[in-house]
Coordinates of C-alpha atoms in Angstrom, one line a residue:
X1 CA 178.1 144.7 42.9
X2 CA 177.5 147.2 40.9
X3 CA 174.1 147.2 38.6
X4 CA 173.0 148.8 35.9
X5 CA 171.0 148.6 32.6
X6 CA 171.8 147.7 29.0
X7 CA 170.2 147.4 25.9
X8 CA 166.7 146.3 28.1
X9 CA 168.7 144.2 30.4
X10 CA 169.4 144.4 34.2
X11 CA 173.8 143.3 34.3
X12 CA 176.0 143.8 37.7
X13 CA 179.9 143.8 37.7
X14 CA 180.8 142.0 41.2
X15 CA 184.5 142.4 42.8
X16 CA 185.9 141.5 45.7
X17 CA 185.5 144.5 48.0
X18 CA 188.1 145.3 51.2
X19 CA 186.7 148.3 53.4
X20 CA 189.6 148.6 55.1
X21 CA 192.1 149.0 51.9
X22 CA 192.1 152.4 50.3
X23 CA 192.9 152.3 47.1
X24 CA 192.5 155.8 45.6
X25 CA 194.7 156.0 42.4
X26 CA 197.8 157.3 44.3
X27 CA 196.6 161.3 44.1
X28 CA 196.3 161.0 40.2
X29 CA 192.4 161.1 40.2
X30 CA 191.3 162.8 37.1
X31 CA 187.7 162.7 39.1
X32 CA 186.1 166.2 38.7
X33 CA 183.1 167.8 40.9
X34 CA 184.5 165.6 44.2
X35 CA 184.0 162.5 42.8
X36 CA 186.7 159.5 44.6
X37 CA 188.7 157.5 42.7
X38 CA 189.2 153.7 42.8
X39 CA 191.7 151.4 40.8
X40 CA 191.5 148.1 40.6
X41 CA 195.0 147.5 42.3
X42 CA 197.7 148.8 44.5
X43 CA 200.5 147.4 42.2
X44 CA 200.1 147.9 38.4
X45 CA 196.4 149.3 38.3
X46 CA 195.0 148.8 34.8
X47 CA 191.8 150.2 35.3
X48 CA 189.7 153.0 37.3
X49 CA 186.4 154.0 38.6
X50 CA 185.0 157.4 39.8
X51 CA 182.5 157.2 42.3
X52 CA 179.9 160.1 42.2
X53 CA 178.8 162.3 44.5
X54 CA 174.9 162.2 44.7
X55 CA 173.9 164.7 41.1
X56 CA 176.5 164.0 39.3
X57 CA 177.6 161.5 36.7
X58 CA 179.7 160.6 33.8
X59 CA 182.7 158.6 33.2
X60 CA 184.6 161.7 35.4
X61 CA 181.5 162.9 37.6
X62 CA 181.7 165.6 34.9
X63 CA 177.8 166.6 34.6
X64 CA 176.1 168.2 37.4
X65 CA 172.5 167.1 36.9
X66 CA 170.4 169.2 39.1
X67 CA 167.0 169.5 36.9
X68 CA 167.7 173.5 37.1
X69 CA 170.1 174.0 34.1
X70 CA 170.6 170.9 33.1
X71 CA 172.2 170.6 29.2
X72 CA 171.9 168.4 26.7
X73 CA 175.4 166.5 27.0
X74 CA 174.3 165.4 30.4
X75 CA 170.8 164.1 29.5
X76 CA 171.6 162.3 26.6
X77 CA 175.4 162.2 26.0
X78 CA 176.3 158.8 26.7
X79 CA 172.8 157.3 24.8
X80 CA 174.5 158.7 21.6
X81 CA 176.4 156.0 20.5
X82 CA 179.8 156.6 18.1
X83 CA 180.1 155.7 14.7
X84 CA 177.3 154.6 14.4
X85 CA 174.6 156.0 11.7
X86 CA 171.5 158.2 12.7
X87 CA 168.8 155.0 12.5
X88 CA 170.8 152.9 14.2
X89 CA 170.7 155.1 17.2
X90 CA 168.8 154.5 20.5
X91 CA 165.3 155.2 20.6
X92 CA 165.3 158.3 22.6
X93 CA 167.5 160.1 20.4
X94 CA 165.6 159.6 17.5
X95 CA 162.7 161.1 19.8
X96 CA 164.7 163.7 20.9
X97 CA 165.7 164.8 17.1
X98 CA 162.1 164.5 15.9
X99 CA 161.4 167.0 19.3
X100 CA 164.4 168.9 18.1
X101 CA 162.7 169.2 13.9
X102 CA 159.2 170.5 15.0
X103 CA 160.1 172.8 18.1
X104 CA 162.3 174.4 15.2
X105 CA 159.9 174.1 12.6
X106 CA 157.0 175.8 14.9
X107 CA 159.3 178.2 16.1
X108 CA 160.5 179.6 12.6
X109 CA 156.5 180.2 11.7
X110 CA 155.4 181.6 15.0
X111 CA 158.3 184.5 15.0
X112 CA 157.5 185.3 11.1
X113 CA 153.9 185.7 12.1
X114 CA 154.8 187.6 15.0
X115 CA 156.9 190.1 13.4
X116 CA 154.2 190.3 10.7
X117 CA 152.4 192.3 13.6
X118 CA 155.2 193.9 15.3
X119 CA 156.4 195.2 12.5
X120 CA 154.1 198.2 12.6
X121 CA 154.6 201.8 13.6
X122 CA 151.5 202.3 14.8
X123 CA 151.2 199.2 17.0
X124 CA 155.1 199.8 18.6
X125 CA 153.4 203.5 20.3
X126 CA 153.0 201.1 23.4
X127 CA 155.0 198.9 25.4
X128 CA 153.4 196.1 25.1
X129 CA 154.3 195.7 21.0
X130 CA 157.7 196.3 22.1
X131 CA 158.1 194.1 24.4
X132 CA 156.7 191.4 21.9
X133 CA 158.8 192.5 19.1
X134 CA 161.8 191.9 21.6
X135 CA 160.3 188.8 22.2
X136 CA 159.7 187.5 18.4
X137 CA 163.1 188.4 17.5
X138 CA 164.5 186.3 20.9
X139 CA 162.4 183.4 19.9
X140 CA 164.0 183.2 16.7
X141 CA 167.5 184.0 17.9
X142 CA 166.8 181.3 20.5
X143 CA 165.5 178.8 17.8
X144 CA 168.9 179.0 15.5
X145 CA 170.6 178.2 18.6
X146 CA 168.8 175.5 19.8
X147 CA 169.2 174.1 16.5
X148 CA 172.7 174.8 16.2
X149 CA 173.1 173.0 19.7
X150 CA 171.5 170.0 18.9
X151 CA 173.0 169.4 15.5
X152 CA 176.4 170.0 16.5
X153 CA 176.1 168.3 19.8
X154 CA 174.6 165.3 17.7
X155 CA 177.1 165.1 15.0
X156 CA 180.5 165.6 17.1
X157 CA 179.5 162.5 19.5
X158 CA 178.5 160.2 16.4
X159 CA 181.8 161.0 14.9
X160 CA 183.9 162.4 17.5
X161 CA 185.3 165.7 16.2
X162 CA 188.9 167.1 16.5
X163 CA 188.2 169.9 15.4
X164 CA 189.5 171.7 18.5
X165 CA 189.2 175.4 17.2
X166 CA 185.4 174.9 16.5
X167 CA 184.8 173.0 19.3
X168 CA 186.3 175.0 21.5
X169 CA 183.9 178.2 19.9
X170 CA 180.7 176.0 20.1
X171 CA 181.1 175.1 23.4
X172 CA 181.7 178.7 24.9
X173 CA 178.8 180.0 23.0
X174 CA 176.1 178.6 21.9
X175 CA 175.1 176.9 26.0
X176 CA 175.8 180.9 26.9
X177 CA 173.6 182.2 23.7
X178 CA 171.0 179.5 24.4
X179 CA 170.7 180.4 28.1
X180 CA 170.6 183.9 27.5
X181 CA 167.4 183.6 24.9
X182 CA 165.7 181.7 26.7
X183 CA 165.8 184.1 29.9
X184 CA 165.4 187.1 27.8
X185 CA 161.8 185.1 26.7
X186 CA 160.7 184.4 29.6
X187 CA 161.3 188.4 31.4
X188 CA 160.2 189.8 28.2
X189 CA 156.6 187.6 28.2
X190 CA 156.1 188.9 32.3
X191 CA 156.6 192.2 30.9
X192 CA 154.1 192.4 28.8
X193 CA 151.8 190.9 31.8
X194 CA 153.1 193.4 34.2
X195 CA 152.1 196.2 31.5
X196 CA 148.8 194.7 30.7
X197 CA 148.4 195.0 34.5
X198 CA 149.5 198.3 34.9
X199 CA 146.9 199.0 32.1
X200 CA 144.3 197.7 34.6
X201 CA 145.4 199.4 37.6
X202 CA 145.5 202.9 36.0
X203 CA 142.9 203.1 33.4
X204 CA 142.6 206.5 31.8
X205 CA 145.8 207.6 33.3
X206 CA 148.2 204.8 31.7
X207 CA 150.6 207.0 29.6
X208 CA 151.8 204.9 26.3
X209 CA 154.1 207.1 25.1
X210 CA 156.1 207.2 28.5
X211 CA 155.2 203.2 28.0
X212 CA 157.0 202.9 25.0
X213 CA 160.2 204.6 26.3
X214 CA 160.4 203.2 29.2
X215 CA 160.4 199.6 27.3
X216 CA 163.3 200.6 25.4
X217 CA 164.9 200.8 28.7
X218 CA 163.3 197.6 30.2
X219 CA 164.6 195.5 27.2
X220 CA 168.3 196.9 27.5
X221 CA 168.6 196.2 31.5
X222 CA 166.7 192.7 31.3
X223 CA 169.9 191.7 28.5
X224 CA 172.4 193.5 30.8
X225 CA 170.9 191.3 33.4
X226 CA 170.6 188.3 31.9
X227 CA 174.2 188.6 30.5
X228 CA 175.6 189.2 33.9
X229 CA 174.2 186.3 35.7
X230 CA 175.3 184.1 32.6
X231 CA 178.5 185.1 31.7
X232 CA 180.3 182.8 34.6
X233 CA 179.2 179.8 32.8
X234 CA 181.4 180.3 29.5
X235 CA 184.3 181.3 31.9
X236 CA 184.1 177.7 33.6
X237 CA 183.2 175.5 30.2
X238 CA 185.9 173.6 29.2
X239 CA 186.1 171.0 26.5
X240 CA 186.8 167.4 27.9
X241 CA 187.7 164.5 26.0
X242 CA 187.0 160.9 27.2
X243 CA 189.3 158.8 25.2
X244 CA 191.3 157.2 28.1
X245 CA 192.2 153.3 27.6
X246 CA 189.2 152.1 28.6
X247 CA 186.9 154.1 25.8
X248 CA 189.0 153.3 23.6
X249 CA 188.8 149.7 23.9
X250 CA 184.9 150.1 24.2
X251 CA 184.7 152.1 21.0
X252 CA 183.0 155.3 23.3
X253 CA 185.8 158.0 22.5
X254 CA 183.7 161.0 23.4
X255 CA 184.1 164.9 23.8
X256 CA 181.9 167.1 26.3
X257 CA 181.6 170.6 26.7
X258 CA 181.2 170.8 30.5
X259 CA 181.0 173.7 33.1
X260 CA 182.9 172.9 36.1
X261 CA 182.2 175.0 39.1
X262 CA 183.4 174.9 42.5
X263 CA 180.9 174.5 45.3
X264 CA 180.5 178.0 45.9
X265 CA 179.7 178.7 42.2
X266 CA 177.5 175.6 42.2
X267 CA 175.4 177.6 44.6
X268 CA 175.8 180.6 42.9
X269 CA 174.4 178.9 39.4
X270 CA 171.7 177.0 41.5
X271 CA 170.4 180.4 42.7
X272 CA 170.7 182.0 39.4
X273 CA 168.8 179.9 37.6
X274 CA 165.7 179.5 40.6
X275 CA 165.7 183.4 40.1
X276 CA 165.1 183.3 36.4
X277 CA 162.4 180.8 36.6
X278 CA 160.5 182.1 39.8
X279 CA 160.3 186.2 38.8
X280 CA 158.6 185.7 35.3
X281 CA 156.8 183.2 36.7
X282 CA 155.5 185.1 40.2
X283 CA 155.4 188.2 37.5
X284 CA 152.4 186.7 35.3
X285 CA 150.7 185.0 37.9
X286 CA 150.5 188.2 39.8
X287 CA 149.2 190.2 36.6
X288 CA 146.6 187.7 35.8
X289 CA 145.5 188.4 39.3
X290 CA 145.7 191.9 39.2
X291 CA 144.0 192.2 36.1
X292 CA 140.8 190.6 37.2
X293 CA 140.8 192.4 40.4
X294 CA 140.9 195.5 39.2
X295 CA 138.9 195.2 36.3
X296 CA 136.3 194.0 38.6
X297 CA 137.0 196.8 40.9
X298 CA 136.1 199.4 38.9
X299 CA 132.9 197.0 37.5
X300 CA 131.2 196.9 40.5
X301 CA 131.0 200.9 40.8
X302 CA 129.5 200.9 37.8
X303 CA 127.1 198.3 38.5
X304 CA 126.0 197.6 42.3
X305 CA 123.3 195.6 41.3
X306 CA 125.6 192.8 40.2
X307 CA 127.0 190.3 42.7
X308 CA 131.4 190.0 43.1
X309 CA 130.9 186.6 42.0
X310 CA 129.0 188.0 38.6
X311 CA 131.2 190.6 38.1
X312 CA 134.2 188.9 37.9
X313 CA 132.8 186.2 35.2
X314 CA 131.9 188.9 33.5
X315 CA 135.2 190.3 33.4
X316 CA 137.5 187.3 32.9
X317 CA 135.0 187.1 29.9
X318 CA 135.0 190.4 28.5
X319 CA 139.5 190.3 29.8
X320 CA 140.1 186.8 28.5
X321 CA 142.4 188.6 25.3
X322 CA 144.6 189.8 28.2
X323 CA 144.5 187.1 30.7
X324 CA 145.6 183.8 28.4
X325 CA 149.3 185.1 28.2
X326 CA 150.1 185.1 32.0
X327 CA 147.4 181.9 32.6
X328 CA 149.3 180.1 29.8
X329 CA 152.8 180.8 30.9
X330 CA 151.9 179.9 34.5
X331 CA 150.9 176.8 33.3
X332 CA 153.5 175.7 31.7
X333 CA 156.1 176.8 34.1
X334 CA 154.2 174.3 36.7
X335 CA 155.0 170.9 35.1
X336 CA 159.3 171.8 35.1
X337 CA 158.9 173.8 38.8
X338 CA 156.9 169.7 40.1
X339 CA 159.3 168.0 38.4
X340 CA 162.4 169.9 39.8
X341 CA 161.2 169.9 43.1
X342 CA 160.2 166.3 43.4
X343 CA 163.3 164.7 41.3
X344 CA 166.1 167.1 42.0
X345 CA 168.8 165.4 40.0
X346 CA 169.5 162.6 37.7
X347 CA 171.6 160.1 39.9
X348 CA 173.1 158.6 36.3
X349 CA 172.7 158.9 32.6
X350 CA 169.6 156.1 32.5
X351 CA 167.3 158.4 34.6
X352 CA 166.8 160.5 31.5
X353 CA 162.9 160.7 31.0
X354 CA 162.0 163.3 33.3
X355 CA 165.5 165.5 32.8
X356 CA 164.4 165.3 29.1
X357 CA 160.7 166.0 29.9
X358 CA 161.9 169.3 31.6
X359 CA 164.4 170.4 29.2
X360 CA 162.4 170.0 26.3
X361 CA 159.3 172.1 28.4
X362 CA 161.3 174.9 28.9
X363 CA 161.5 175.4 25.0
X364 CA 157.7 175.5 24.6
X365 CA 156.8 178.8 25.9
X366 CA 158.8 180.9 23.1
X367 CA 157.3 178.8 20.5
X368 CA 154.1 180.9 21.8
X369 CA 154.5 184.1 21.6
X370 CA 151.5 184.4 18.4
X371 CA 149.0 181.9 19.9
X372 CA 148.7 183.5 23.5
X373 CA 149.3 187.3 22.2
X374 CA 148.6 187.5 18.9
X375 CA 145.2 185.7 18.3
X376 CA 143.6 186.5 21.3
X377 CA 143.6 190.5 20.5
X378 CA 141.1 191.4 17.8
X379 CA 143.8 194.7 17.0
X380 CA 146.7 192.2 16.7
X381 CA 145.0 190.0 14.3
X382 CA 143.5 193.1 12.7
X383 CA 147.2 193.9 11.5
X384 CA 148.2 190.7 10.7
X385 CA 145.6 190.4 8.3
X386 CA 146.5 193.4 6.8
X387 CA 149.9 192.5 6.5
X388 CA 149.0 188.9 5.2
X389 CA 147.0 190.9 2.3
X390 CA 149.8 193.0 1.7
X391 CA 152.1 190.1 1.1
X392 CA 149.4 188.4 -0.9
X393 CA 149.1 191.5 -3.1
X394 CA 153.0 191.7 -3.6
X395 CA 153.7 187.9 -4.9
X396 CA 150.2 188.0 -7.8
X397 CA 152.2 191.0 -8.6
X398 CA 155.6 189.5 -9.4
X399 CA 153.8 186.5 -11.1
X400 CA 152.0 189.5 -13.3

C-alpha cells in the first residue's frame, strides 16, 4: 500500500504486488535522478509510477531535496494547485506569499537606508563602507530577484504557461542570479567582520587607504568566485513539463524548472554550497572572537589592576557597535546549519515545514545589513541623519 496525505486526510492506494515479476516500463522510463519505473502491466500498461531514490521526489524523481540548495519548485511546487485562483490556494502558499510581500517590502527600505550612508565620499576611504555598499546594492539586486522568482514561479503553475521563450530565460537565470546574491551577501557581511578584526589586531598600524583598495579587489574575486562555483547549475536547468496522461486527467499539467545533475555533479553542488555557508559563517564567528581578544589584550596593559574577566565585559561593552554584525550573522546561520544536519532531505513534497523554514532563513540576513551595521555605529548613523536632513530639505523646497 502506498499512503499518503490529502486535504487533512491519511488515503493508501493498495495493489496486488509480485516480487518476483519485474515490471519496469520496457526501458522507456522517463524516471530522472535514478528513480525505477513501474507500470501497472506487462501487456498494454496504461499507467506508471517512479519510485524515488531516498531525497528525491516528484512525479519524475525530478527535485533533489537535500536542505542545502533546495528551490522553491521543490518545496512547494505540487501544493500550488492549477487554475485555481490565489484565495483558493492551500494554506501554506498564501503564508509563503505573505513571507514573500514583507521580506521584499523590508528589504527595499533597509537597502535605501543603507545606501543613504554608503553613499558618502568620506565614509567609502575604508573598506568596511565598501564592503557594505557592495552589500546594500546585492541585497537589493537579490530582493528583485527573489521577487521576480516567486511571482513568476507562482503565476506559471496556477496557469500553466507556454510561453516557452520566457520560460526558458526565467528558468536559466533568475535560480543562477538568486544564488549568486545571496552568496555575494553572505562573503561580503564576513568581510566586513574580517576587517573590523583586522582593525583590532593592528591598531595604529591598520592602513585605510590600502583598505579601501584592496576591497575593490576583494569584491571583484568574491563575484568571480561566486560565478564560478554557480555557473554549472544554469548549464544543467532544463524546463520539464508534466502533462503526461495522467496529469492531464487530474487537472495537474505543470511545468518545473529543474537542475539535473549526475552523481558526480550532485557531489560537486553538495560541496559547493557547504562551502558557501561554512566560510562566512567560520569568518564572523572567528572575528567576533578576535575582536574581544584583542581588544582585551591590549586593555589589560593598560590596566593591570583589572581582572581578564573585567576586562573583557568592559570591552564587549565599550566593542558591542562592532561585535553585533558577526554575533548576529552566527546566529542566524545556526537555525538552517541544525536543521540541515538533522533533516537532510525532504523524502516527498508533504515534508515541507522545515525545507520552507530554512529556505525562507537564508533570506533574512540581507534584509540586515542597516540594523546590525548601520545603527549600532554612532558615525554611521551620524551620516544618515545628515543625509535624512538633506532629503528633508530638498522635498519643503519643491513644495516652496
Amino acid at each position: 500500500c502506498l499512503c499518503y496525505n490529502f486535504t487533512n486526510k491519511r488515503l493508501s492506494n493498495c495493489f496486488n504486488f509480485d516480487s518476483r515479476t519485474s515490471v519496469n516500463c520496457q526501458d522507456l522510463s522517463d524516471c530522472e535522478n535514478g528513480g525505477k519505473c513501474v507500470q501497472d502491466g506487462l501487456k498494454c500498461p496504461k499507467k506508471s509510477i517512479c519510485v524515488c531514490p531516498k531525497c528525491f521526489h516528484g512525479r519524475r524523481c525530478q527535485f533533489n531535496s537535500h536542505l542545502f540548495g533546495l528551490s522553491l519548485d521543490a518545496i512547494l511546487g505540487y501544493h500550488i494547485q492549477p487554475y485555481i485562483k490565489l484565495t483558493s490556494q492551500p494554506f501554506i502558499i498564501k503564508l509563503s506569499l505573505i513571507l514573500t510581500i514583507i521580506i521584499t517590502i523590508l528589504g527595499i527600505i533597509n537597502s535605501i537606508l543603507s545606501l543613504m550612508v554608503f553613499k558618502s565620499r568620506e565614509l567609502r576611504k575604508s573598506g568596511c563602507s565598501v564592503y557594505l555598499l557592495g552589500s546594500s546594492l546585492t541585497t537589493l539586486f537579490t530582493i528583485i530577484i527573489f521577487l521576480l522568482k516567486f511571482s513568476i514561479f507562482l503565476h506559471a503553475q496556477m496557469t500553466y504557461m507556454t510561453n516557452s521563450i520566457f520560460l526558458n530565460i526565467q528558468c536559466y537565470t533568475l535560480d543562477f542570479c538568486l544564488r549568486i546574491g545571496l552568496c555575494m551577501d553572505q562573503y561580503l557581511n564576513a568581510c566586513v567582520a574580517s576587517e573590523r578584526a583586522l582593525t583590532a589586531f593592528q591598531g595604529v598600524r591598520f592602513n585605510k587607504e590600502k583598505s579601501q583598495q584592496m576591497a575593490k579587489y576583494i569584491i571583484i574575486l568574491i563575484l568571480f568566485w561566486t560565478i564560478t562555483t554557480a555557473i554549472h547549475d544554469p548549464i544543467h536547468r532544463q524546463i520539464l513539463h508534466d502533462n503526461d496522461d495522467d496529469a492531464v486527467e487530474d487537472n495537474e499539467k505543470r511545468i518545473w524548472c529543474i537542475a539535473s545533475y549526475s552523481s558526480n555533479f550532485r557531489i560537486f553542488n553538495s560541496i559547493i554550497n557547504l562551502i558557501h555557508f561554512f566560510v562566512p559563517f567560520v569568518l564572523n564567528l572567528m572575528s567576533a572572537l578576535i575582536i574581544i581578544f584583542f581588544t582585551s589584550q591590549k586593555r589589560k596593559k593598560a590596566q593591570k589592576k583589572l581582572t581578564y574577566r573585567q576586562i573583557i565585559k568592559e570591552q564587549i561593552q565599550d566593542h558591542l557597535h562592532l561585535l553585533i554584525a558577526p554575533v548576529v550573522l552566527v546566529l542566524l546561520a545556526f537555525p538552517r546549519l541544525i536543521l540541515s544536519f538533522i533533516a537532510t532531505c525532504m523524502n516527498s513534497s508533504y515534508d515541507v515545514w522545515l525545507p520552507l523554514i530554512g529556505y525562507f532563513i537564508s533570506c533574512i540576513p540581507p534584509l540586515l545589513t542597516f540594523i546590525i551595521f548601520v545603527m549600532p555605529s554612532k558615525l554611521y548613523m551620524s551620516e544618515f541623519k545628515k543625509t535624512s536632513t538633506q532629503i528633508q530639505t530638498r522635498i519643503r523646497s519643491c513644495f516652496l
